[in-house]
């Protein structure tokens, strides 16, 4: 699993907060999380915290304190089973007698109509569009000109000037034609999107609509254009203001997926944007959405919340943008210190919604 999936770190009165969506259940297992095993030796283990558990992310291993040291919860590998006994060779069957010749059977009934097959592969590139042609025309006033037609569509009519300067058409060889009348030149394109001629080097036609991103053609099924830039995640479009491209390595292969961003605008001066990730069971029949970053929402700075990453987990200010914030238990569950502070019995029943979920310090719609 990608090590960027940061979940909540919970201790008796000190915790990182991570939030899930409204459709998930609450899981409070009391196990704290370390990013690296090398930090395990720095964690206190004595008679005061017998039974506390830690999960080390880089080794995916759990440990429990026995009062003297941290003991792994990983069981020993079982012994290899014995090789099975080879089975006996089977006996050859007897040769059957030659069968008699059979007369041709009667013609069978016509079979039922076969089911519709799957969609076929993409077809080959189409042929070049219809070439443009020009013909001389005259209006009611007797003015002569040149009418330019691409396919069955009249694209434009160029009328001769007073001096009667003639016009000429030249094929550019790249899907364009250049119309020259005197010193004036007009370049038109054979490529048509519906009834509109367009430059295929600057736009892409899909279902009768042209797509151009800062004069670059793009396929809307594979890319998304935002402020002149194209965004694609393994040939899947995504909006960088609402989504991001997640890359993970699984079984030696790189896998990409488009995941949603969460915008928390409760503090108008410090709007926060977090990455989220969808976590599913093996057959993807049940999924949960989690924040993939620690929460960075200020609650009474220095009293109930402060920046993580300080020395020894103390209130020495660290880097909120990197580590998120630490919260007292009361702040994390949305209670006052008088209700859920140190040496108080904390009753969360009135903080739960009808699903038994506690929003607390989480953004609206999360718990």
Tab-separated table of N, CA and C in Angstrom, residues 111-244:
chain	number	residue	atom	x	y	z
A	111	UNK	N	-30.022	-22.683	-36.924
A	111	UNK	CA	-29.677	-22.282	-35.565
A	111	UNK	C	-30.294	-20.942	-35.179
A	112	UNK	N	-30.415	-20.721	-33.858
A	112	UNK	CA	-30.938	-19.450	-33.374
A	112	UNK	C	-29.977	-18.313	-33.713
A	113	UNK	N	-30.508	-17.112	-33.732
A	113	UNK	CA	-29.700	-15.928	-34.024
A	113	UNK	C	-28.686	-15.698	-32.908
A	114	UNK	N	-27.433	-15.506	-33.267
A	114	UNK	CA	-26.382	-15.310	-32.268
A	114	UNK	C	-26.551	-13.998	-31.518
A	115	UNK	N	-25.993	-13.956	-30.298
A	115	UNK	CA	-26.066	-12.727	-29.496
A	115	UNK	C	-25.127	-11.663	-30.067
A	116	UNK	N	-25.398	-10.435	-29.699
A	116	UNK	CA	-24.614	-9.308	-30.201
A	116	UNK	C	-23.184	-9.370	-29.664
A	117	UNK	N	-22.207	-9.237	-30.511
A	117	UNK	CA	-20.811	-9.288	-30.095
A	117	UNK	C	-20.363	-8.005	-29.387
A	118	UNK	N	-19.189	-8.077	-28.748
A	118	UNK	CA	-18.627	-6.903	-28.084
A	118	UNK	C	-18.239	-5.842	-29.098
A	119	UNK	N	-18.083	-4.633	-28.614
A	119	UNK	CA	-17.675	-3.552	-29.506
A	119	UNK	C	-16.326	-3.868	-30.141
A	120	UNK	N	-16.185	-3.531	-31.400
A	120	UNK	CA	-14.937	-3.779	-32.107
A	120	UNK	C	-13.877	-2.754	-31.763
A	121	UNK	N	-12.655	-3.014	-32.188
A	121	UNK	CA	-11.560	-2.071	-31.977
A	121	UNK	C	-11.806	-0.787	-32.743
A	122	UNK	N	-11.087	0.273	-32.342
A	122	UNK	CA	-11.202	1.542	-33.060
A	122	UNK	C	-10.856	1.343	-34.533
A	123	UNK	N	-11.576	2.010	-35.396
A	123	UNK	CA	-11.330	1.900	-36.830
A	123	UNK	C	-10.092	2.664	-37.249
A	124	UNK	N	-9.661	2.414	-38.440
A	124	UNK	CA	-8.503	3.120	-38.989
A	124	UNK	C	-8.846	4.584	-39.220
A	125	UNK	N	-7.821	5.409	-39.342
A	125	UNK	CA	-8.031	6.822	-39.621
A	125	UNK	C	-8.845	6.987	-40.899
A	126	UNK	N	-9.750	7.917	-40.888
A	126	UNK	CA	-10.575	8.162	-42.064
A	126	UNK	C	-9.781	8.815	-43.185
A	127	UNK	N	-10.365	8.784	-44.323
A	127	UNK	CA	-9.713	9.405	-45.478
A	127	UNK	C	-9.774	10.922	-45.350
A	128	UNK	N	-8.895	11.581	-46.086
A	128	UNK	CA	-8.895	13.035	-46.102
A	128	UNK	C	-10.272	13.546	-46.510
A	129	UNK	N	-10.648	14.677	-45.962
A	129	UNK	CA	-11.946	15.248	-46.298
A	129	UNK	C	-12.012	15.687	-47.758
A	130	UNK	N	-13.224	16.047	-48.123
A	130	UNK	CA	-13.449	16.472	-49.508
A	130	UNK	C	-12.652	17.733	-49.819
A	131	UNK	N	-12.004	17.741	-50.956
A	131	UNK	CA	-11.219	18.908	-51.346
A	131	UNK	C	-12.143	20.097	-51.598
A	132	UNK	N	-11.582	21.278	-51.412
A	132	UNK	CA	-12.331	22.510	-51.667
A	132	UNK	C	-12.186	22.906	-53.143
A	133	UNK	N	-13.241	23.472	-53.665
A	133	UNK	CA	-13.222	23.920	-55.059
A	133	UNK	C	-13.653	25.375	-55.129
A	134	UNK	N	-13.266	26.032	-56.182
A	134	UNK	CA	-13.635	27.434	-56.373
A	134	UNK	C	-14.221	27.610	-57.775
A	135	UNK	N	-15.282	28.425	-57.862
A	135	UNK	CA	-15.867	28.697	-59.179
A	135	UNK	C	-16.227	30.177	-59.276
A	136	UNK	N	-16.190	30.683	-60.479
A	136	UNK	CA	-16.509	32.093	-60.722
A	136	UNK	C	-18.011	32.311	-60.612
A	137	UNK	N	-18.399	33.393	-59.918
A	137	UNK	CA	-19.817	33.747	-59.763
A	137	UNK	C	-19.979	35.235	-60.041
A	138	UNK	N	-21.214	35.660	-60.222
A	138	UNK	CA	-21.508	37.075	-60.476
A	138	UNK	C	-22.761	37.423	-59.694
A	139	UNK	N	-22.731	38.576	-58.986
A	139	UNK	CA	-23.917	38.987	-58.229
A	139	UNK	C	-24.862	39.801	-59.097
A	140	UNK	N	-25.976	40.245	-58.484
A	140	UNK	CA	-26.997	40.961	-59.258
A	140	UNK	C	-26.482	42.276	-59.813
A	141	UNK	N	-25.464	42.840	-59.136
A	141	UNK	CA	-24.918	44.109	-59.617
A	141	UNK	C	-23.872	43.903	-60.709
A	142	UNK	N	-23.622	42.646	-61.063
A	142	UNK	CA	-22.664	42.362	-62.110
A	142	UNK	C	-21.243	42.211	-61.630
A	143	UNK	N	-21.024	42.270	-60.261
A	143	UNK	CA	-19.677	42.135	-59.728
A	143	UNK	C	-19.279	40.663	-59.744
A	144	UNK	N	-18.101	40.385	-60.285
A	144	UNK	CA	-17.617	39.016	-60.368
A	144	UNK	C	-16.787	38.658	-59.138
A	145	UNK	N	-16.770	37.378	-58.830
A	145	UNK	CA	-15.996	36.930	-57.681
A	145	UNK	C	-15.747	35.436	-57.760
A	146	UNK	N	-15.230	34.887	-56.647
A	146	UNK	CA	-14.879	33.470	-56.581
A	146	UNK	C	-15.582	32.857	-55.365
A	147	UNK	N	-16.391	31.818	-55.624
A	147	UNK	CA	-17.121	31.129	-54.551
A	147	UNK	C	-16.364	29.860	-54.179
A	148	UNK	N	-16.007	29.740	-52.879
A	148	UNK	CA	-15.216	28.612	-52.391
A	148	UNK	C	-16.134	27.623	-51.674
A	149	UNK	N	-16.102	26.352	-52.125
A	149	UNK	CA	-16.965	25.305	-51.571
A	149	UNK	C	-16.108	24.152	-51.066
A	150	UNK	N	-16.321	23.723	-49.815
A	150	UNK	CA	-15.646	22.562	-49.242
A	150	UNK	C	-16.704	21.493	-49.008
A	151	UNK	N	-16.617	20.392	-49.736
A	151	UNK	CA	-17.675	19.382	-49.681
A	151	UNK	C	-18.929	19.959	-50.291
A	152	UNK	N	-20.016	20.005	-49.510
A	152	UNK	CA	-21.257	20.593	-49.988
A	152	UNK	C	-21.515	21.940	-49.333
A	153	UNK	N	-20.528	22.461	-48.591
A	153	UNK	CA	-20.717	23.709	-47.857
A	153	UNK	C	-19.999	24.857	-48.555
A	154	UNK	N	-20.731	25.935	-48.795
A	154	UNK	CA	-20.114	27.142	-49.338
A	154	UNK	C	-19.446	27.872	-48.176
A	155	UNK	N	-18.106	27.915	-48.201
A	155	UNK	CA	-17.362	28.495	-47.088
A	155	UNK	C	-17.310	30.015	-47.175
A	156	UNK	N	-17.059	30.559	-48.357
A	156	UNK	CA	-16.924	32.012	-48.496
A	156	UNK	C	-16.999	32.386	-49.969
A	157	UNK	N	-17.303	33.658	-50.208
A	157	UNK	CA	-17.281	34.208	-51.573
A	157	UNK	C	-16.415	35.459	-51.551
A	158	UNK	N	-15.371	35.463	-52.366
A	158	UNK	CA	-14.447	36.602	-52.449
A	158	UNK	C	-14.756	37.368	-53.727
A	159	UNK	N	-15.183	38.619	-53.549
A	159	UNK	CA	-15.548	39.425	-54.719
A	159	UNK	C	-14.332	40.190	-55.225
A	160	UNK	N	-14.243	40.316	-56.548
A	160	UNK	CA	-13.144	41.053	-57.170
A	160	UNK	C	-13.227	42.529	-56.798
A	161	UNK	N	-12.073	43.168	-56.671
A	161	UNK	CA	-12.043	44.601	-56.391
A	161	UNK	C	-12.432	45.403	-57.631
A	162	UNK	N	-12.398	46.729	-57.443
A	162	UNK	CA	-12.784	47.607	-58.542
A	162	UNK	C	-11.904	47.417	-59.761
A	163	UNK	N	-10.607	47.101	-59.498
A	163	UNK	CA	-9.698	46.946	-60.622
A	163	UNK	C	-9.825	45.570	-61.258
A	164	UNK	N	-10.712	44.712	-60.689
A	164	UNK	CA	-10.929	43.392	-61.287
A	164	UNK	C	-9.752	42.456	-61.106
A	165	UNK	N	-9.106	42.490	-59.931
A	165	UNK	CA	-7.979	41.597	-59.681
A	165	UNK	C	-8.489	40.166	-59.571
A	166	UNK	N	-7.923	39.233	-60.296
A	166	UNK	CA	-8.352	37.839	-60.256
A	166	UNK	C	-7.887	37.127	-59.002
A	167	UNK	N	-8.522	35.987	-58.674
A	167	UNK	CA	-8.178	35.182	-57.511
A	167	UNK	C	-7.699	33.811	-57.977
A	168	UNK	N	-6.847	33.181	-57.137
A	168	UNK	CA	-6.345	31.848	-57.448
A	168	UNK	C	-6.384	30.985	-56.194
A	169	UNK	N	-6.445	29.650	-56.390
A	169	UNK	CA	-6.498	28.703	-55.286
A	169	UNK	C	-5.301	27.764	-55.408
A	170	UNK	N	-4.586	27.544	-54.255
A	170	UNK	CA	-3.442	26.649	-54.254
A	170	UNK	C	-3.576	25.650	-53.103
A	171	UNK	N	-3.421	24.363	-53.413
A	171	UNK	CA	-3.498	23.303	-52.401
A	171	UNK	C	-2.188	23.282	-51.609
A	172	UNK	N	-2.283	23.394	-50.269
A	172	UNK	CA	-1.082	23.420	-49.435
A	172	UNK	C	-0.492	22.050	-49.175
A	173	UNK	N	-1.232	20.983	-49.507
A	173	UNK	CA	-0.711	19.627	-49.307
A	173	UNK	C	-0.790	19.138	-47.865
A	174	UNK	N	-1.314	19.953	-46.947
A	174	UNK	CA	-1.416	19.563	-45.534
A	174	UNK	C	-2.852	19.675	-45.031
A	175	UNK	N	-3.795	19.534	-45.951
A	175	UNK	CA	-5.197	19.672	-45.575
A	175	UNK	C	-5.700	21.095	-45.658
A	176	UNK	N	-4.907	21.996	-46.282
A	176	UNK	CA	-5.315	23.391	-46.388
A	176	UNK	C	-5.258	23.843	-47.837
A	177	UNK	N	-6.000	24.896	-48.111
A	177	UNK	CA	-5.918	25.559	-49.420
A	177	UNK	C	-5.719	27.046	-49.159
A	178	UNK	N	-4.929	27.699	-50.007
A	178	UNK	CA	-4.665	29.118	-49.861
A	178	UNK	C	-5.329	29.864	-51.002
A	179	UNK	N	-6.209	30.794	-50.658
A	179	UNK	CA	-6.926	31.604	-51.644
A	179	UNK	C	-6.244	32.970	-51.712
A	180	UNK	N	-5.765	33.329	-52.893
A	180	UNK	CA	-5.050	34.587	-53.080
A	180	UNK	C	-5.815	35.473	-54.031
A	181	UNK	N	-6.138	36.689	-53.569
A	181	UNK	CA	-6.797	37.686	-54.412
A	181	UNK	C	-5.942	38.953	-54.360
A	182	UNK	N	-5.224	39.217	-55.407
A	182	UNK	CA	-4.302	40.343	-55.407
A	182	UNK	C	-3.197	40.083	-54.405
A	183	UNK	N	-3.021	40.990	-53.437
A	183	UNK	CA	-2.012	40.812	-52.413
A	183	UNK	C	-2.575	40.172	-51.146
A	184	UNK	N	-3.887	39.957	-51.111
A	184	UNK	CA	-4.502	39.363	-49.935
A	184	UNK	C	-4.546	37.846	-50.033
A	185	UNK	N	-4.266	37.157	-48.905
A	185	UNK	CA	-4.282	35.697	-48.868
A	185	UNK	C	-5.187	35.220	-47.725
A	186	UNK	N	-5.939	34.173	-47.992
A	186	UNK	CA	-6.791	33.548	-46.982
A	186	UNK	C	-6.528	32.046	-46.996
A	187	UNK	N	-6.220	31.477	-45.831
A	187	UNK	CA	-5.978	30.035	-45.739
A	187	UNK	C	-7.212	29.348	-45.143
A	188	UNK	N	-7.729	28.389	-45.869
A	188	UNK	CA	-8.890	27.617	-45.436
A	188	UNK	C	-8.494	26.146	-45.348
A	189	UNK	N	-9.238	25.383	-44.550
A	189	UNK	CA	-8.877	23.992	-44.290
A	189	UNK	C	-9.961	23.036	-44.790
A	190	UNK	N	-9.476	21.896	-45.306
A	190	UNK	CA	-10.390	20.875	-45.819
A	190	UNK	C	-11.095	20.141	-44.677
A	191	UNK	N	-10.452	20.092	-43.494
A	191	UNK	CA	-11.047	19.375	-42.366
A	191	UNK	C	-12.339	20.064	-41.954
A	192	UNK	N	-13.394	19.272	-41.768
A	192	UNK	CA	-14.698	19.811	-41.420
A	192	UNK	C	-15.188	19.168	-40.138
A	193	UNK	N	-15.758	19.974	-39.232
A	193	UNK	CA	-16.420	19.479	-38.030
A	193	UNK	C	-17.862	19.973	-38.117
A	194	UNK	N	-18.744	19.099	-38.564
A	194	UNK	CA	-20.089	19.556	-38.910
A	194	UNK	C	-20.008	20.427	-40.139
A	195	UNK	N	-20.461	21.663	-40.043
A	195	UNK	CA	-20.393	22.586	-41.178
A	195	UNK	C	-19.250	23.582	-41.013
A	196	UNK	N	-18.321	23.322	-40.054
A	196	UNK	CA	-17.236	24.264	-39.774
A	196	UNK	C	-15.903	23.704	-40.245
A	197	UNK	N	-15.177	24.480	-41.060
A	197	UNK	CA	-13.828	24.103	-41.458
A	197	UNK	C	-12.873	24.461	-40.319
A	198	UNK	N	-11.867	23.607	-40.057
A	198	UNK	CA	-10.951	23.881	-38.954
A	198	UNK	C	-9.556	23.372	-39.265
A	199	UNK	N	-8.577	23.904	-38.513
A	199	UNK	CA	-7.176	23.523	-38.646
A	199	UNK	C	-6.922	22.326	-37.720
A	200	UNK	N	-6.668	21.133	-38.271
A	200	UNK	CA	-6.488	19.945	-37.415
A	200	UNK	C	-5.238	19.998	-36.548
A	201	UNK	N	-4.315	20.947	-36.812
A	201	UNK	CA	-3.133	21.080	-35.954
A	201	UNK	C	-3.443	21.900	-34.697
A	202	UNK	N	-4.626	22.534	-34.657
A	202	UNK	CA	-4.968	23.388	-33.528
A	202	UNK	C	-6.240	22.952	-32.807
A	203	UNK	N	-6.982	22.014	-33.390
A	203	UNK	CA	-8.242	21.598	-32.770
A	203	UNK	C	-8.516	20.137	-33.079
A	204	UNK	N	-9.403	19.546	-32.259
A	204	UNK	CA	-9.796	18.142	-32.404
A	204	UNK	C	-11.321	18.095	-32.452
A	205	UNK	N	-11.870	17.368	-33.412
A	205	UNK	CA	-13.323	17.289	-33.592
A	205	UNK	C	-13.841	15.984	-32.990
A	206	UNK	N	-14.829	16.090	-32.097
A	206	UNK	CA	-15.457	14.915	-31.504
A	206	UNK	C	-16.948	15.152	-31.404
A	207	UNK	N	-17.729	14.294	-32.064
A	207	UNK	CA	-19.186	14.366	-32.051
A	207	UNK	C	-19.681	15.761	-32.424
A	208	UNK	N	-19.095	16.349	-33.458
A	208	UNK	CA	-19.539	17.632	-33.966
A	208	UNK	C	-19.085	18.841	-33.174
A	209	UNK	N	-18.170	18.651	-32.188
A	209	UNK	CA	-17.684	19.765	-31.373
A	209	UNK	C	-16.169	19.831	-31.444
A	210	UNK	N	-15.642	21.070	-31.554
A	210	UNK	CA	-14.203	21.272	-31.648
A	210	UNK	C	-13.600	21.449	-30.253
A	211	UNK	N	-12.427	20.809	-30.023
A	211	UNK	CA	-11.725	20.920	-28.745
A	211	UNK	C	-10.320	21.440	-29.004
A	212	UNK	N	-9.995	22.595	-28.386
A	212	UNK	CA	-8.678	23.192	-28.525
A	212	UNK	C	-8.267	23.766	-27.182
A	213	UNK	N	-7.024	23.487	-26.762
A	213	UNK	CA	-6.510	23.969	-25.482
A	213	UNK	C	-5.257	24.788	-25.764
A	214	UNK	N	-5.413	26.115	-25.734
A	214	UNK	CA	-4.304	27.013	-26.061
A	214	UNK	C	-3.725	26.639	-27.432
A	215	UNK	N	-4.623	26.472	-28.404
A	215	UNK	CA	-4.276	26.114	-29.792
A	215	UNK	C	-3.606	24.750	-29.893
A	216	UNK	N	-3.894	23.837	-28.941
A	216	UNK	CA	-3.408	22.460	-29.016
A	216	UNK	C	-4.630	21.539	-29.085
A	217	UNK	N	-4.707	20.668	-30.088
A	217	UNK	CA	-5.853	19.741	-30.142
A	217	UNK	C	-5.745	18.693	-29.041
A	218	UNK	N	-6.878	18.272	-28.479
A	218	UNK	CA	-6.849	17.220	-27.457
A	218	UNK	C	-8.141	16.419	-27.501
A	219	UNK	N	-8.050	15.175	-27.065
A	219	UNK	CA	-9.197	14.278	-27.010
A	219	UNK	C	-9.852	14.431	-25.633
A	220	UNK	N	-11.111	14.912	-25.553
A	220	UNK	CA	-11.745	15.136	-24.247
A	220	UNK	C	-11.977	13.855	-23.465
A	221	UNK	N	-11.910	12.693	-24.119
A	221	UNK	CA	-12.070	11.431	-23.402
A	221	UNK	C	-10.781	11.018	-22.691
A	222	UNK	N	-9.654	11.661	-23.031
A	222	UNK	CA	-8.364	11.293	-22.447
A	222	UNK	C	-7.708	12.426	-21.663
A	223	UNK	N	-8.092	13.680	-21.933
A	223	UNK	CA	-7.437	14.817	-21.288
A	223	UNK	C	-8.465	15.861	-20.893
A	224	UNK	N	-8.063	16.715	-19.923
A	224	UNK	CA	-8.896	17.822	-19.463
A	224	UNK	C	-8.078	19.101	-19.599
A	225	UNK	N	-8.690	20.143	-20.173
A	225	UNK	CA	-7.986	21.410	-20.390
A	225	UNK	C	-8.329	22.374	-19.257
A	226	UNK	N	-7.299	22.902	-18.596
A	226	UNK	CA	-7.489	23.885	-17.525
A	226	UNK	C	-6.425	24.959	-17.657
A	227	UNK	N	-6.870	26.188	-17.932
A	227	UNK	CA	-5.975	27.350	-18.050
A	227	UNK	C	-4.833	27.080	-19.030
A	228	UNK	N	-5.160	26.484	-20.164
A	228	UNK	CA	-4.180	26.275	-21.221
A	228	UNK	C	-3.306	25.055	-21.054
A	229	UNK	N	-3.510	24.252	-19.985
A	229	UNK	CA	-2.719	23.045	-19.756
A	229	UNK	C	-3.611	21.812	-19.826
A	230	UNK	N	-3.040	20.698	-20.320
A	230	UNK	CA	-3.781	19.447	-20.432
A	230	UNK	C	-3.428	18.537	-19.261
A	231	UNK	N	-4.452	17.894	-18.678
A	231	UNK	CA	-4.258	17.004	-17.534
A	231	UNK	C	-4.824	15.632	-17.865
A	232	UNK	N	-3.954	14.603	-17.799
A	232	UNK	CA	-4.346	13.234	-18.112
A	232	UNK	C	-3.710	12.291	-17.110
A	233	UNK	N	-4.477	11.311	-16.633
A	233	UNK	CA	-3.988	10.319	-15.664
A	233	UNK	C	-4.162	8.940	-16.299
A	234	UNK	N	-3.071	8.442	-16.926
A	234	UNK	CA	-3.132	7.146	-17.606
A	234	UNK	C	-4.280	7.134	-18.615
A	235	UNK	N	-4.310	8.177	-19.471
A	235	UNK	CA	-5.330	8.345	-20.510
A	235	UNK	C	-6.728	8.546	-19.927
A	236	UNK	N	-6.800	9.107	-18.711
A	236	UNK	CA	-8.093	9.470	-18.133
A	236	UNK	C	-8.028	10.949	-17.755
A	237	UNK	N	-9.031	11.759	-18.158
A	237	UNK	CA	-8.998	13.190	-17.845
A	237	UNK	C	-9.331	13.442	-16.377
A	238	UNK	N	-8.750	14.516	-15.808
A	238	UNK	CA	-9.136	14.914	-14.454
A	238	UNK	C	-8.993	16.421	-14.304
A	239	UNK	N	-9.859	17.006	-13.472
A	239	UNK	CA	-9.866	18.443	-13.201
A	239	UNK	C	-8.919	18.714	-12.034
A	240	UNK	N	-7.775	19.395	-12.257
A	240	UNK	CA	-6.791	19.588	-11.183
A	240	UNK	C	-7.300	20.428	-10.022
A	241	UNK	N	-8.420	21.138	-10.199
A	241	UNK	CA	-8.975	21.926	-9.109
A	241	UNK	C	-9.836	21.066	-8.184
A	242	UNK	N	-10.229	19.892	-8.646
A	242	UNK	CA	-11.101	19.032	-7.850
A	242	UNK	C	-10.533	17.630	-7.653
A	243	UNK	N	-9.533	17.239	-8.477
A	243	UNK	CA	-9.028	15.872	-8.449
A	243	UNK	C	-7.504	15.872	-8.567
A	244	UNK	N	-6.911	14.689	-8.356
A	244	UNK	CA	-5.479	14.520	-8.575
A	244	UNK	C	-5.232	13.098	-9.071
